[in-house]
Amino acid sequence: MAIEIEKSIVGLSKVANSDTHGEDSPYFAGWKAYDEDPFDEVHNPSGVIQMGLAENQVSFDLVEEYLEKHSEAVDCGSGISSFRENALFQDYHGLFSFRKAMANFMEKIRGGRAKFDPDRVVITAGATAANELLTFILADPGDALLVPTPYYPGFDRDLRWRTGVKIIPIHCDSSNNFQVTPQALESAYEEAKSNKIKVRGILITNPSNPLGATIQRSNLEEILDFAVQKNIHLVSDEIYSGSAFYSSEFVSIAEVLESRKYMDSERVHIVYSLSKDLGLPGFRVGTIYSYNDNVVTTARRMSSFTLISSQTQQLLASMLSDEEFTRNYIKTNRDRLRKRYEKIIDGLRGSGVECLKGNAGLFCWMNLSHLLEKSTRECELELWNSILGEVKLNISPGSSCHCSEPGWFRVCFANMSEQTLEVALTRLHNFMQKRTKKVINSSFFSFLL
Amino acid sequence: MTNSPTKTTISSGGATSAMRVIVPLQGVVQGRGGLFLGSVIPCALFYFWQLYLKRNRNRSRPSNNNNDESGSSGSTHLPQVSSGSGLQRVHSRILLSPKGSSGQSQVSVRANSVISKQIDSSPCFVGLNKASQDPYDEFSNPDGVIQLGLDENKLSLDLVQEWLAENVSRWMMAEDLSISGIATYQPFDGLLELKVAVAGFMSQAVDNSVSFSPAQMVLTGGAIPALEILSFCLADPGNAFLVPSPYYPDLDRDVKWRTGVEIIPVPCRSADNFSLSIDALDRAFSQAKKRGLKVRGVIISNPWNPVGNMFSRETLYNLLDFATEKNIHVISNEILAGSSYGGEEFVSIAEIIDSEDFDRNRVHIVYGLSKDLSLPGFRVGAIYTCNENVLAVAKKLTRFSSISVPTQHLLIQMLSDAKFVQQFIKKNRERLRRMYSLFVSGLKQLGIECTKSSGGFYCWADMSRLIRSYNEKGEIELWDNLLNVAKINATPGSSCHCVEPGWFRLCFTTLSEKDISTVMRRIQKVLETRKSLS
């Protein structure tokens, strides 16, 4: 019998001791640099500009206007009985009025091309919780989800940390604009198989983070066909659906299912949230929409761990049922995001930098691979470090998004004022000029030699 | 051999493998006619034996469910880790009824345990459903089901409502609405101002016997995620926590559902007034060790849900001594600290570790506003610990269950109103005390005794003399009578893992004083019916 060594410190779990939360990666290191020296137009004009945080502040004035005009919606309920109900309401089904309003809002975003049933809406405190919850439900510890690269760095934590589930990347590259191909899907699946890992599902983000582009319909069909063929689940994180610049360019998996008369729909689950489209990340509002009754029931019961405050539900139920507000908001938000996108693309192009052609989201996928001495992750991180240190811009390196091609960066543009964006573009422009000069000089000298 | 669906399918795993052995042997030994008889008879016997076992297994397994209004259910009582997995796998195959689609992909094992038929047919779930479908209302539905199974406090909601009516315009000031206030990501573990306010509230709830520090706090979306986060931090899948029983049904869900951690109940008995015996803890610890289960900590609720009593100073010392000796954690769920009303003083475990030389790193307190402030809808919970490692991890984990920022702002205002908080705690306690004594004396007049409660929303009633057979079956039969004849939803002790049959938890905080006599009348009806039949 082994003699136990007496520990003086009481131990914690493996989950507690693991670093799967990923907060030591460059993605988060840049945030720390920003926290220590944040840019402010007036008080700190040479500080770090945060371009690594996908927040949507371009349309907040519309929400503010609504809240001011409808202050009774913010109240927990004017009459005693409605307040009582609200304060006591901890039903994991969520307020029906709120679920109905969410379903309506999701329909509007899709231009009415898909229908959503309020009884299939499960509430969670944010999309982070929704993705984790779905992972708990669809996969056991040791199983895997296939996720196309590049992907949102937070997935490493949200899908894996507490759940014990693995992520197997579906490698995509710039040769076809980072689209998922059936070969890449098959290859990822085989990789899992050869390691004796059971694949339980595919998780796609549409529109994609960090690419800032919608997935084409034909591609969605291929991915769904693959899921059917392998008998696995398909989770579509559509958190940026309201941030597509043109409504018609976004095709939801819900539309694909509708056109197939919901055949094979029981393997499909959609995640949504108001953090990006409505710019309300502090509200902590997420949903799982599942076409699978068992998943809906289970998710509901497990949502006790991550409910939305009844007060917030009530407030949003009013706001999202307001036809005029939602119609106007969705349209205005799309227009403003598109204009921002065009501004940053033009600015970058003027500095000799190209981006992937995007049509959605709060960021662009910038290509700086030509600045790398060698096409390696180390060189990419070196470049990232100089941009952070010299240019004082916090952008996200592609390696933290598991991009297989070094040199790509995600640059957020919606979490700042237009003026700040201009400052950022100017700084980048100067940096690019210096770099180009350096390249020209060194190639001149090497020519001389 | 064809199996009929559902019932026998569960046993098919064992039965079919046995068939493969029996049939060929019989055939070989006895020739043609004998082949038929010799194979069918043992098969049939085996089949009926499995069926019998299965039926009894289902009955004897207590199911644990929470008391949420809508019947949000708790977990199944998961079988032992080793034998459970086989049952679960086959079970999951039943649930894959295709419903018209081809080759439906499966959900996980943990998901299957959550949607098992056992939850749906458990007393808690059934009772809650019935009560919510046919809710009692003095005027509009006087024959409806009276809900005594939900530990919510409606006695002092008017005080909160009053505060809101007077103050709501204030909190909606422009600065709260600004981009920096709401549109941006805020720290997931709660705004500092709210931590300060909650720490202040907690200190008031324990009559300032402890001064809680906001720096040691992580805010969560309710006490449910707080408990789950602590389970994830302190234990690995397959490890266990010791929990004195009876314990409230929801704890099974909070600690076990997604973590893979086990609960080992430590039975407490009426002979000891349901107080925790350290010997019992020690025995449970040793038994767990023998079974190869690593115990990572003890979870207590203080005031004790469902019993209603409070841990004495001495018991808390002894518990901490025990935890130190075994080098394990202690989680104290003190969510009802502000709802104590009895003569005894409430002693928080924080007070003990403040004054004594115990290792603070092993003690973690769970708190929340759902009970003491009657605001379960707002989803506000807290983990309070001096263990910096736990704090650091909990801060990261609470991103999965953060409190909505507008709600945080509202509560900052409310809890910072010292006068309101003081008056609320005082009046609430008075009302709780009054309702408790009215309710308990009403039961006493019916010949039903309760343990002496000093805190919480319920009484722990001994109805063991009223059950027909002194076992769980008898208890459930009485529960059923109460639900369907008396139209009262009570929580049977078996749902709380009580080892002594016949105890019921009855919550009195959703009643008005007038309702009490209605409840007693109805219970009396049931008693009379049972007396006349026996």
Coordinates of N, CA and C in Angstrom, one line a residue, chain A residues 148-152 172-173 176-180 205 207-215 341 355-361 363-366 401 403 408-410:
Chain A
P148 N -13.7 24.4 -37.8 CA -12.9 25.0 -38.9 C -11.9 26.0 -38.4
T149 N -10.7 26.0 -38.9 CA -9.7 27.1 -38.5 C -9.7 28.1 -39.6
P150 N -9.4 29.4 -39.3 CA -9.1 29.9 -38.0 C -10.5 30.0 -37.2
Y151 N -10.4 29.9 -35.9 CA -11.6 30.0 -35.1 C -11.3 30.9 -33.9
Y152 N -12.4 31.4 -33.3 CA -12.4 32.3 -32.1 C -11.6 31.6 -31.0
C172 N -8.3 25.1 -42.9 CA -8.7 25.9 -44.0 C -7.6 26.9 -44.4
D173 N -7.5 27.2 -45.6 CA -6.4 28.2 -46.0 C -6.8 29.2 -47.0
N176 N -8.6 29.1 -51.0 CA -10.1 29.3 -51.4 C -10.8 30.2 -50.4
N177 N -10.1 31.2 -49.9 CA -10.7 32.1 -48.9 C -11.1 31.4 -47.6
F178 N -10.3 30.5 -47.2 CA -10.5 29.8 -45.9 C -11.9 29.1 -45.8
Q179 N -12.4 28.7 -47.0 CA -13.7 28.0 -46.9 C -13.5 26.5 -46.5
V180 N -14.5 25.9 -45.8 CA -14.4 24.5 -45.4 C -14.7 23.7 -46.7
T205 N -19.0 28.8 -37.2 CA -19.4 30.1 -36.8 C -19.8 30.8 -38.1
P207 N -22.0 34.3 -39.5 CA -20.7 34.6 -40.1 C -19.5 34.3 -39.3
S208 N -18.4 34.1 -39.9 CA -17.2 33.5 -39.3 C -16.4 34.6 -38.4
N209 N -16.0 34.2 -37.3 CA -15.0 34.9 -36.5 C -13.8 34.0 -36.5
P210 N -12.7 34.5 -37.0 CA -12.2 35.9 -37.2 C -12.3 36.3 -38.7
L211 N -12.8 35.5 -39.6 CA -12.7 35.9 -41.0 C -13.6 37.1 -41.4
G212 N -14.7 37.3 -40.7 CA -15.6 38.4 -41.0 C -16.3 38.2 -42.3
A213 N -16.6 36.9 -42.6 CA -17.3 36.6 -43.9 C -18.4 35.5 -43.6
T214 N -19.5 35.6 -44.4 CA -20.5 34.6 -44.3 C -20.2 33.3 -45.0
I215 N -20.8 32.2 -44.6 CA -20.5 30.9 -45.2 C -21.5 30.8 -46.4
Y341 N -16.5 49.1 -42.1 CA -15.6 48.2 -42.8 C -15.0 48.8 -44.0
C355 N -6.9 42.8 -47.1 CA -7.7 41.9 -46.2 C -8.5 40.9 -47.0
L356 N -8.9 39.8 -46.3 CA -9.8 38.9 -46.9 C -11.1 39.6 -47.2
K357 N -11.7 39.3 -48.3 CA -13.0 40.0 -48.7 C -14.0 39.6 -47.7
G358 N -14.5 40.6 -46.9 CA -15.4 40.3 -45.8 C -16.8 40.9 -46.1
N359 N -17.8 40.4 -45.4 CA -19.1 41.0 -45.6 C -19.9 40.9 -44.3
A360 N -19.2 40.7 -43.2 CA -20.0 40.6 -41.9 C -19.1 40.8 -40.7
G361 N -19.7 41.0 -39.6 CA -18.9 41.0 -38.3 C -18.3 42.3 -37.9
F363 N -15.0 42.9 -37.5 CA -13.5 42.9 -37.6 C -13.2 42.5 -39.1
C364 N -12.0 42.7 -39.4 CA -11.5 42.3 -40.7 C -10.3 41.4 -40.6
W365 N -10.1 40.5 -41.6 CA -9.0 39.5 -41.5 C -7.9 40.0 -42.4
M366 N -6.8 40.5 -41.7 CA -5.8 41.3 -42.4 C -4.6 40.4 -42.8
C401 N -5.7 32.1 -33.3 CA -7.0 31.6 -33.8 C -6.7 30.2 -34.5
C403 N -4.8 29.5 -37.0 CA -4.7 29.6 -38.4 C -3.5 28.9 -38.9
W408 N -1.6 36.2 -40.7 CA -2.9 36.8 -40.8 C -3.3 37.4 -39.4
F409 N -4.0 38.5 -39.4 CA -4.4 39.1 -38.1 C -5.8 39.6 -38.1
R410 N -6.5 39.4 -37.0 CA -7.9 39.9 -36.9 C -7.8 41.3 -36.3

